[in-house]
PDB file of C-alpha atoms in Angstrom:
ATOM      1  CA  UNK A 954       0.000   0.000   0.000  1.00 40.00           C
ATOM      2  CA  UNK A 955       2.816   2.275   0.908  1.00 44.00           C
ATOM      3  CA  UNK A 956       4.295   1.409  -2.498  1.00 45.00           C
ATOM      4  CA  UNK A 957       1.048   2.580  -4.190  1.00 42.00           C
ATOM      5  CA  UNK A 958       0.353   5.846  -2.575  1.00 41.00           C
ATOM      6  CA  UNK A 959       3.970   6.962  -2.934  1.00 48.00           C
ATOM      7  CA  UNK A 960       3.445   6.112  -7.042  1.00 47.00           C
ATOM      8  CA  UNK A 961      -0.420   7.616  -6.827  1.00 44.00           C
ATOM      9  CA  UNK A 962       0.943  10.731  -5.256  1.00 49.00           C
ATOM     10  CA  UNK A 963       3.893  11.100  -7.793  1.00 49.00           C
ATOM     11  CA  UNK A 964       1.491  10.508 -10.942  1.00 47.00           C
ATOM     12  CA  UNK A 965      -0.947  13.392  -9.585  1.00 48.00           C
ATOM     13  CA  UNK A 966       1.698  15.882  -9.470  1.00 51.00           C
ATOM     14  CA  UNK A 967       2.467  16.588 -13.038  1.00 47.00           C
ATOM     15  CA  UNK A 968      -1.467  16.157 -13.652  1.00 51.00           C
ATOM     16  CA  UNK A 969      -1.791  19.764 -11.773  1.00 61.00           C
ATOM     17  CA  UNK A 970       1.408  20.844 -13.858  1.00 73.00           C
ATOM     18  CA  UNK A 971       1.498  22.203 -17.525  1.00 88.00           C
ATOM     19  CA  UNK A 972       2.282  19.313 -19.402  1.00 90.00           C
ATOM     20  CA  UNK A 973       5.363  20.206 -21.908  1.00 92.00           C
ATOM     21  CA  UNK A 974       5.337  16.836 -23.749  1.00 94.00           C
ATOM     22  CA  UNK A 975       5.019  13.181 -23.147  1.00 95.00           C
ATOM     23  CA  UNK A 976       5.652   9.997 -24.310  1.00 96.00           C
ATOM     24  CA  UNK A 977       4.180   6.315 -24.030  1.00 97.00           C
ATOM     25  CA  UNK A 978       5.759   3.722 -25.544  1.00 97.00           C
ATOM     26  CA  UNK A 979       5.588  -0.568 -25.726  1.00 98.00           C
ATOM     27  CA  UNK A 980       9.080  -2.510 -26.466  1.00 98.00           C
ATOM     28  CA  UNK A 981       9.692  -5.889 -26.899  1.00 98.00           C
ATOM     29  CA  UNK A 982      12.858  -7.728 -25.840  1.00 98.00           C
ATOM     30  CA  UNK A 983      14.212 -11.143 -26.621  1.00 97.00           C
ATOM     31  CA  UNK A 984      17.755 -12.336 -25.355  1.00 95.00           C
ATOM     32  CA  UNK A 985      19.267 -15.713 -24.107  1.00 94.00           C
ATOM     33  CA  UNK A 986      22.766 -14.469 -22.717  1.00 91.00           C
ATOM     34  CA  UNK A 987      21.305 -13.160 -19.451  1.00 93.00           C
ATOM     35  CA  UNK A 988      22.876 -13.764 -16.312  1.00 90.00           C
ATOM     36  CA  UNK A 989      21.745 -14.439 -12.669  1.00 88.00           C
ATOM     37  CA  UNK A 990      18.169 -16.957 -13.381  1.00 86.00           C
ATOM     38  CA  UNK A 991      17.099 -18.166 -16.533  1.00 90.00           C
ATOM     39  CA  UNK A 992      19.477 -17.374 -19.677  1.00 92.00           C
ATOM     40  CA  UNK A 993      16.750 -17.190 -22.292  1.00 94.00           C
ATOM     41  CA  UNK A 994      13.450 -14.412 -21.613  1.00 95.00           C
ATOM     42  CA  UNK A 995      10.941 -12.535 -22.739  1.00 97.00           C
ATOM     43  CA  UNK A 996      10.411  -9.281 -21.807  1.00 97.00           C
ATOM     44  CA  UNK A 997       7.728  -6.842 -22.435  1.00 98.00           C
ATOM     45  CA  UNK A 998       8.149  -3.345 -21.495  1.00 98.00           C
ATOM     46  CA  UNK A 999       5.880  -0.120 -20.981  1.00 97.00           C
ATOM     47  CA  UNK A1000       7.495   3.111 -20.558  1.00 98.00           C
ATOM     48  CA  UNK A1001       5.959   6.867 -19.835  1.00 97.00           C
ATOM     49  CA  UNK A1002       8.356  10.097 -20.168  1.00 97.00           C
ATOM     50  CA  UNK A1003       7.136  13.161 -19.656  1.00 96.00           C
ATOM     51  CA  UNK A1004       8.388  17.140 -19.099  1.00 95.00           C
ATOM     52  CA  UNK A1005       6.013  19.484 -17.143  1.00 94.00           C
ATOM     53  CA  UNK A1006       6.513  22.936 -15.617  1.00 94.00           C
ATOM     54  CA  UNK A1007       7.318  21.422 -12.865  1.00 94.00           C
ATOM     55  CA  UNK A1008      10.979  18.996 -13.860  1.00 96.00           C
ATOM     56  CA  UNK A1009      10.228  15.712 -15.587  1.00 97.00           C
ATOM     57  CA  UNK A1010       9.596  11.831 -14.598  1.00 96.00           C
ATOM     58  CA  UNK A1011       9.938   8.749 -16.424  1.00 97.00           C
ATOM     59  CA  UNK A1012       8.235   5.298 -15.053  1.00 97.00           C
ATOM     60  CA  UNK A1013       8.974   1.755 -16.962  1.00 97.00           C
ATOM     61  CA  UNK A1014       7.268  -1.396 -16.225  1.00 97.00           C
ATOM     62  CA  UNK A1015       9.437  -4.715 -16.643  1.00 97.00           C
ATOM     63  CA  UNK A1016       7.334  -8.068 -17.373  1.00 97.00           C
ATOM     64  CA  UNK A1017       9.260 -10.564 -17.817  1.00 96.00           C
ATOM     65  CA  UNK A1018       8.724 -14.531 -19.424  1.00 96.00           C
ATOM     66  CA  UNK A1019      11.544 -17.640 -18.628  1.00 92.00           C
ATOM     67  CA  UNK A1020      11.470 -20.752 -20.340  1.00 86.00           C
ATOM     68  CA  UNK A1021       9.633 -22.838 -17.149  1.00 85.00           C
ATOM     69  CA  UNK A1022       6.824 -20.429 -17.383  1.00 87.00           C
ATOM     70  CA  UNK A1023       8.360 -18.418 -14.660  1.00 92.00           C
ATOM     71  CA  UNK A1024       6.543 -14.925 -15.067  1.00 95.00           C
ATOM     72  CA  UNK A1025       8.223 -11.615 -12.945  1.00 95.00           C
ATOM     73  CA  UNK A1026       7.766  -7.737 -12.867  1.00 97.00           C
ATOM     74  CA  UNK A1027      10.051  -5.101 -12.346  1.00 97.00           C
ATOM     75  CA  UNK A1028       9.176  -1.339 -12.835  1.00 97.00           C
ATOM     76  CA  UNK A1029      11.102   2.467 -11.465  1.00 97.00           C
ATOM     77  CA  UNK A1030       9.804   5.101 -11.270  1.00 97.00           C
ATOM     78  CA  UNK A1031      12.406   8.581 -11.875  1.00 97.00           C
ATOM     79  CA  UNK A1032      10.293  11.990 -10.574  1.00 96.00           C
ATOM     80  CA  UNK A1033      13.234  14.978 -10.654  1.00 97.00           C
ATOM     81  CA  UNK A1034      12.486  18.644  -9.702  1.00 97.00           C
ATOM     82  CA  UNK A1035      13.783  21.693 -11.420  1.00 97.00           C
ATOM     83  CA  UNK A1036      14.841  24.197  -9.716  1.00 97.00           C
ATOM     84  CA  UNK A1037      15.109  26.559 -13.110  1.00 96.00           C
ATOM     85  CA  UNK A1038      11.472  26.138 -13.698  1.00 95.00           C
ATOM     86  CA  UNK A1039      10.837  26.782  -9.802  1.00 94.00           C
ATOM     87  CA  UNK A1040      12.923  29.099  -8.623  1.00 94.00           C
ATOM     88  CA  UNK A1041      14.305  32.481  -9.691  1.00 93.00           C
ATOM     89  CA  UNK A1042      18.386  31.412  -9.455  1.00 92.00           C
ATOM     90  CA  UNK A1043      20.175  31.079 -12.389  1.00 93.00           C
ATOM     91  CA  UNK A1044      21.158  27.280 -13.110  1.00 95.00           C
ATOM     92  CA  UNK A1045      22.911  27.418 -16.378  1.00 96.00           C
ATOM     93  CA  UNK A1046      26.762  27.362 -16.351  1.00 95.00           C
ATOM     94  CA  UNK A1047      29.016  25.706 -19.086  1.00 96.00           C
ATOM     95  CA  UNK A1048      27.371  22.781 -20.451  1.00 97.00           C
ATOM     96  CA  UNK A1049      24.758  22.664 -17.540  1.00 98.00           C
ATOM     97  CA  UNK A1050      21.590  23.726 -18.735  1.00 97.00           C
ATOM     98  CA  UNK A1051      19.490  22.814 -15.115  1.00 98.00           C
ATOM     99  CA  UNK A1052      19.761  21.559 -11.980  1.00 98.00           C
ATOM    100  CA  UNK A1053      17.337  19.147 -10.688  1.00 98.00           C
ATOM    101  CA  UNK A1054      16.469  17.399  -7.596  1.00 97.00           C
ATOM    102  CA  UNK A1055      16.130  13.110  -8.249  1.00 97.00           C
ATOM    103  CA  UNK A1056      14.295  10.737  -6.914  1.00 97.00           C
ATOM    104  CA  UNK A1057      14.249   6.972  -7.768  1.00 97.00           C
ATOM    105  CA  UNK A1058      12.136   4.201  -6.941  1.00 97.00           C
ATOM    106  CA  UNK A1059      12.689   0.492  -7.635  1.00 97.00           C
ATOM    107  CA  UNK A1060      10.162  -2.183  -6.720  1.00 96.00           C
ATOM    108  CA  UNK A1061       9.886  -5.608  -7.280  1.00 94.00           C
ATOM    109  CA  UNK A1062       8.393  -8.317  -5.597  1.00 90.00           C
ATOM    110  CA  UNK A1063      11.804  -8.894  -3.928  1.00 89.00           C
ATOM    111  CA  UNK A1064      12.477  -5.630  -2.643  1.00 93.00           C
ATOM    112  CA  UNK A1065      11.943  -1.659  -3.105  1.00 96.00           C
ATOM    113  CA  UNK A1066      14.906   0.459  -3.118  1.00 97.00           C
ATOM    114  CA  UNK A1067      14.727   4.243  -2.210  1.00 97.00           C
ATOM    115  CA  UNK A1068      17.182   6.725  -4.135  1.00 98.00           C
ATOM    116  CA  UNK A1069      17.412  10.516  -3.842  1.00 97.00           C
ATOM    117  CA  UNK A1070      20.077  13.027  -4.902  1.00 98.00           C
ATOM    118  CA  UNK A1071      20.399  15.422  -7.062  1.00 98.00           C
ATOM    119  CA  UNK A1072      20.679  15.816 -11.216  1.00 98.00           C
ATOM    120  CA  UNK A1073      21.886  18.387 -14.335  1.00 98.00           C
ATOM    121  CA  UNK A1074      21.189  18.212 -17.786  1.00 98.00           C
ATOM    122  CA  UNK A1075      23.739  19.194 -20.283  1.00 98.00           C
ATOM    123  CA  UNK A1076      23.916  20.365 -23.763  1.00 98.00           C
ATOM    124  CA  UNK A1077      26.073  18.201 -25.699  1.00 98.00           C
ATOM    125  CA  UNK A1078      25.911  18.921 -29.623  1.00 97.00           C
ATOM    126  CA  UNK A1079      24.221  16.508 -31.402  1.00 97.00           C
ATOM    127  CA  UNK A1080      22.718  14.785 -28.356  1.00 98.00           C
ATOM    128  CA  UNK A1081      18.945  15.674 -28.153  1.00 97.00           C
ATOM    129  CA  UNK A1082      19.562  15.178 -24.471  1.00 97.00           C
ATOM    130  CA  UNK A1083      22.736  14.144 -21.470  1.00 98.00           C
ATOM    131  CA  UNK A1084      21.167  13.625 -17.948  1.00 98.00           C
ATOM    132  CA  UNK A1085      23.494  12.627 -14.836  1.00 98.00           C
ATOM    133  CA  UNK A1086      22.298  11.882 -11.428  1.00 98.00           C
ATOM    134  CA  UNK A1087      23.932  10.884  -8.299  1.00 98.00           C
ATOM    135  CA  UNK A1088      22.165   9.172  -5.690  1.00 98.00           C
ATOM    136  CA  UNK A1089      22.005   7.932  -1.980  1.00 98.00           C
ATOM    137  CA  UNK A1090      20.777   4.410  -2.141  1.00 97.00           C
ATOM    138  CA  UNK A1091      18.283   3.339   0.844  1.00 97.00           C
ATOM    139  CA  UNK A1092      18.422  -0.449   0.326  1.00 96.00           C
ATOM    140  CA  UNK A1093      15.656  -2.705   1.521  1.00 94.00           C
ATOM    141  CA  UNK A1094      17.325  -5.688   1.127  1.00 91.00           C
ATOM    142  CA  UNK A1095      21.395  -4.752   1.692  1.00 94.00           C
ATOM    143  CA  UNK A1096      23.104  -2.539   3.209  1.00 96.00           C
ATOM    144  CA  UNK A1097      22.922   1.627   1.456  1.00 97.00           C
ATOM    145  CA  UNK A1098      25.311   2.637  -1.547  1.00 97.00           C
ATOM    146  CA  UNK A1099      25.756   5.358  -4.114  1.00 98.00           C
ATOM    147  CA  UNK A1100      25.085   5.603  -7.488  1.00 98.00           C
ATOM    148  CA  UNK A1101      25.720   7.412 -10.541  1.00 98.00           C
ATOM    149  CA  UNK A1102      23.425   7.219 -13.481  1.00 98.00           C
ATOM    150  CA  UNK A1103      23.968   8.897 -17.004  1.00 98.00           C
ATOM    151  CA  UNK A1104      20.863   8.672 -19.501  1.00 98.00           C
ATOM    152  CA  UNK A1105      21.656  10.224 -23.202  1.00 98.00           C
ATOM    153  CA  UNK A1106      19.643  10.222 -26.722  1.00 98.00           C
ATOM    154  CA  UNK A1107      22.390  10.314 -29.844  1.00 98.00           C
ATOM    155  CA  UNK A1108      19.949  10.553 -33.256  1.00 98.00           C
ATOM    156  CA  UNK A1109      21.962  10.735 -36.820  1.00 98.00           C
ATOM    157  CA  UNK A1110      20.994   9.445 -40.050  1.00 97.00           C
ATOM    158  CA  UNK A1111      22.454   7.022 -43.051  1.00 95.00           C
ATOM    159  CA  UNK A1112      21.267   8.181 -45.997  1.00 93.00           C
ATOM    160  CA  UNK A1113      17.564   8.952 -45.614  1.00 92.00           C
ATOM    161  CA  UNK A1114      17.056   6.517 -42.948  1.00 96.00           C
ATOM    162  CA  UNK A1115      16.783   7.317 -39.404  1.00 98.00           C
ATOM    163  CA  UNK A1116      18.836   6.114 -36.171  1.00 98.00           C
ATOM    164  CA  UNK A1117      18.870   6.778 -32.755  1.00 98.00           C
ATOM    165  CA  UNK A1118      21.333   5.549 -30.036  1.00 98.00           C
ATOM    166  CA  UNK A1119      20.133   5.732 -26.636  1.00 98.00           C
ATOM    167  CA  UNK A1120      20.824   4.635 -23.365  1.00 98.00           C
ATOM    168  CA  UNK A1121      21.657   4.743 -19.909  1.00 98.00           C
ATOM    169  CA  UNK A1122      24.712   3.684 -17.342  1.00 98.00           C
ATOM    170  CA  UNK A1123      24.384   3.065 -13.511  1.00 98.00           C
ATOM    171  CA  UNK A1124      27.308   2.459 -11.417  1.00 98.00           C
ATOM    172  CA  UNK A1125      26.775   1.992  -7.850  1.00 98.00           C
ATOM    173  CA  UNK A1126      29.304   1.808  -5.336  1.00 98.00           C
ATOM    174  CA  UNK A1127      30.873  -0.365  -3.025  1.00 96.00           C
ATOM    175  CA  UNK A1128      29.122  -1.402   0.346  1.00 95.00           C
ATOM    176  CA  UNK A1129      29.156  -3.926   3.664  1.00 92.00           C
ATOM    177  CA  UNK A1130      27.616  -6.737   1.005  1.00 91.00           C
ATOM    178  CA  UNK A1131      28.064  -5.702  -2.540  1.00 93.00           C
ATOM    179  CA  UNK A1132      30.563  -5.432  -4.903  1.00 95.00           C
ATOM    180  CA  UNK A1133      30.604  -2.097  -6.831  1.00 97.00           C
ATOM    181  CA  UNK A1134      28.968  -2.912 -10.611  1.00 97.00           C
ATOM    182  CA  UNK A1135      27.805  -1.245 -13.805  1.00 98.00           C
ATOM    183  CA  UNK A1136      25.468  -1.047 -16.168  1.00 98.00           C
ATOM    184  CA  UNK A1137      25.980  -0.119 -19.233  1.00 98.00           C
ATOM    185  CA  UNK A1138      22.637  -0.500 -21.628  1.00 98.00           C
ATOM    186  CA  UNK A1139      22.457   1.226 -24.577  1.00 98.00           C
ATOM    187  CA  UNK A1140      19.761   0.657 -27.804  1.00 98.00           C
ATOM    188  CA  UNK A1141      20.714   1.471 -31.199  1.00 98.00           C
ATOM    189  CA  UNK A1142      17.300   1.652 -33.290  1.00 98.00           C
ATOM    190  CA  UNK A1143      16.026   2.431 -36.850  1.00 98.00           C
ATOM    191  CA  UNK A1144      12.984   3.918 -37.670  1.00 98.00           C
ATOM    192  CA  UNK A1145      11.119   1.466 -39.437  1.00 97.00           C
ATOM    193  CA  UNK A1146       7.535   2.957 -39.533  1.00 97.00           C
ATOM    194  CA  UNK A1147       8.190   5.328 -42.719  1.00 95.00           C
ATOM    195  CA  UNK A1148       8.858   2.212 -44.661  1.00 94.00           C
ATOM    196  CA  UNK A1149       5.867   0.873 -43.298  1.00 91.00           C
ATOM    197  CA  UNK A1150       3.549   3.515 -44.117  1.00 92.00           C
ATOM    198  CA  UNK A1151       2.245   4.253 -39.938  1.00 93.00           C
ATOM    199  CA  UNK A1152       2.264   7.561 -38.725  1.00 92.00           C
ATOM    200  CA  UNK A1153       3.239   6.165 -35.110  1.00 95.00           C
ATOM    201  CA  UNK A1154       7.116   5.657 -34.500  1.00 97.00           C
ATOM    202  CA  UNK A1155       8.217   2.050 -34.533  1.00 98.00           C
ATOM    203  CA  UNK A1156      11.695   1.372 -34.155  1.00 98.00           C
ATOM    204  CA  UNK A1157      13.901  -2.095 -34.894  1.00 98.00           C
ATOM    205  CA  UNK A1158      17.404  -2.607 -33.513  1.00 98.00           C
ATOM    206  CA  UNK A1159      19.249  -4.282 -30.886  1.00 98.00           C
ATOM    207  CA  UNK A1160      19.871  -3.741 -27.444  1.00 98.00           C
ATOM    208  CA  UNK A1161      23.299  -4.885 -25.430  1.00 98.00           C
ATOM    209  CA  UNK A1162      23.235  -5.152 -21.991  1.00 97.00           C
ATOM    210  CA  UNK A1163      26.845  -4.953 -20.166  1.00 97.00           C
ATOM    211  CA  UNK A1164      26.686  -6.045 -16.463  1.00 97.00           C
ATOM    212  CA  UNK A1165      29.437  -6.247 -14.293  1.00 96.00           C
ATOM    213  CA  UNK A1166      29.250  -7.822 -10.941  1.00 95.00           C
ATOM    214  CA  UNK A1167      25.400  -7.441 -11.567  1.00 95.00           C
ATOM    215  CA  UNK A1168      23.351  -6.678  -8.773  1.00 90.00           C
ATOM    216  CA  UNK A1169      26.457  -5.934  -6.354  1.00 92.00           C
ATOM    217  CA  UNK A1170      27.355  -9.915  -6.636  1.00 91.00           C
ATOM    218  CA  UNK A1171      31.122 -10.802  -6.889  1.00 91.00           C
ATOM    219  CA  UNK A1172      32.133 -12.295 -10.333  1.00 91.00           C
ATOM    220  CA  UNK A1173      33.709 -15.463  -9.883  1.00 90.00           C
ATOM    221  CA  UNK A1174      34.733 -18.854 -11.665  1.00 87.00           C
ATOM    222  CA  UNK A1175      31.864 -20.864  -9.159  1.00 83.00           C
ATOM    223  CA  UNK A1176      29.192 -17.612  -9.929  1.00 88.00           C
ATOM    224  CA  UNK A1177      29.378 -15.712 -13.191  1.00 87.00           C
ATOM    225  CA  UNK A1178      27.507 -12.514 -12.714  1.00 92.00           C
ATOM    226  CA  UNK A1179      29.998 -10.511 -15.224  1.00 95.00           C
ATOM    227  CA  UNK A1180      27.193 -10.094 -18.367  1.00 95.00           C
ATOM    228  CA  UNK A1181      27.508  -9.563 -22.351  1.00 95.00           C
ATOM    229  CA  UNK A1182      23.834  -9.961 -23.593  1.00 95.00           C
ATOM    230  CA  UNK A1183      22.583  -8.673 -27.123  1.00 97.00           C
ATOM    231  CA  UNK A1184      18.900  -8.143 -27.154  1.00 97.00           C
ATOM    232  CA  UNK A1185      16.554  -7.924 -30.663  1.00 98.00           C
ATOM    233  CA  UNK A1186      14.093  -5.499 -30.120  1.00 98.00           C
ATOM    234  CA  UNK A1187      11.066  -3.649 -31.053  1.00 98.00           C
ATOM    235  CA  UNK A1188       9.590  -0.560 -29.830  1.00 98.00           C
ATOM    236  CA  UNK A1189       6.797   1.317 -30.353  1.00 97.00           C
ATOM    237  CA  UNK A1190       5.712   4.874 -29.527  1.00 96.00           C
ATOM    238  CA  UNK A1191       1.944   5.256 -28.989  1.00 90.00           C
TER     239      UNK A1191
END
């Protein structure tokens, strides 16, 4: 219930905010290199982004299929508050364009992880957008961390098709019972829906997913948690 209100409560705050733009999109994943459970899954994703007058959020939903019928859900949800839409200071120095206040919630059947910190966005040329966060992990499960996530969007064409190469990192520290690991995940998609005729976006590509020590768990030759996994997958904006 706790779990709930916290996401209600998040949700009805941008719904009394100007809405700049949003985004809902449904992606399919397939990959059989994963590490930690079964290999070979399924996973369907749903995703919401959104920018309001009041910062921005993004919330993903995680359901995931194994082999033995095995069926699991994963979702976060990513609320961050501007302070250059909110306040009268002056955030934008160098390549920072704002400064944000972060928040980050992970749930799972498992456990639900607390994050808060703090977050810029940068003008890069050519990206349409570089975020960085760092945050102060309250762990349900093990003991707290920190953690520094990058998200970027890199589009470019070939020819008269178009690309787009997006992505995030996390890195999270060192603690009492973890091992400090990264993820690197980044998508590199064509748009496929001109070709197709649909005025919706639908993009084809891959997706490689590079874990190391995933989930804070030591790599070794009796546990492999080190992971290389290339994804096929299909997303499509709605």
């Amino acid at each position: 219930m706790r779990i709930f209100l916290i996401c209600l409560s998040l949700f009805l705050l941008p719904a009394q905010a100007k809405v700049l733009w949003q985004d809902f999109r449904l992606t399919y994943l397939y990959g059989e290199n994963y590490r930690i459970g079964d290999p070979t899954r399924h996973v369907f994703t749903i995703e919401h982004a959104a920018n309001t007058s009041w910062g921005d959020n993004f919330f993903f939903l995680d359901h995931m299929r194994f082999k033995d019928g095995t069926r699991t859900n994963y979702a976060e949800l990513q609320p961050r508050f501007s302070l250059g839409k909110n306040t009268s200071g002056n955030y934008q120095f160098g390549p920072v364009k704002d400064v944000l206040l972060a928040a980050h919630i992970e749930m799972s059947s498992l456990a639900t992880n607390y994050l808060y910190g703090a977050g810029v966005d940068l003008a890069v040329p050519g990206f349409r957008f570089v975020q960085a966060n760092v945050y102060r992990r309250n762990n349900d499960k093990v003991a707290n961390n920190w953690q520094l996530t990058l998200v970027w969007a890199y589009p470019f064409t070939f020819g008269k098709q178009q690309f787009l190469l997006d992505g995030f990192m996390d890195w999270a520290s060192t603690s009492a019972d973890q091992r400090a690991n990264l993820n690197l995940t980044p998508q590199l998609k064509w748009l496929a829906s001109p070709s197709f005729g649909m005025e919706s976006q639908l993009w084809l590509g891959i997706e490689y997913v590079f874990w190391r020590n995933k989930f804070g768990i030591a790599d070794s030759p009796a546990f492999r948690s080190h992971e290389n996994n290339v994804n096929l997958l299909v997303k499509w904006h709605f």
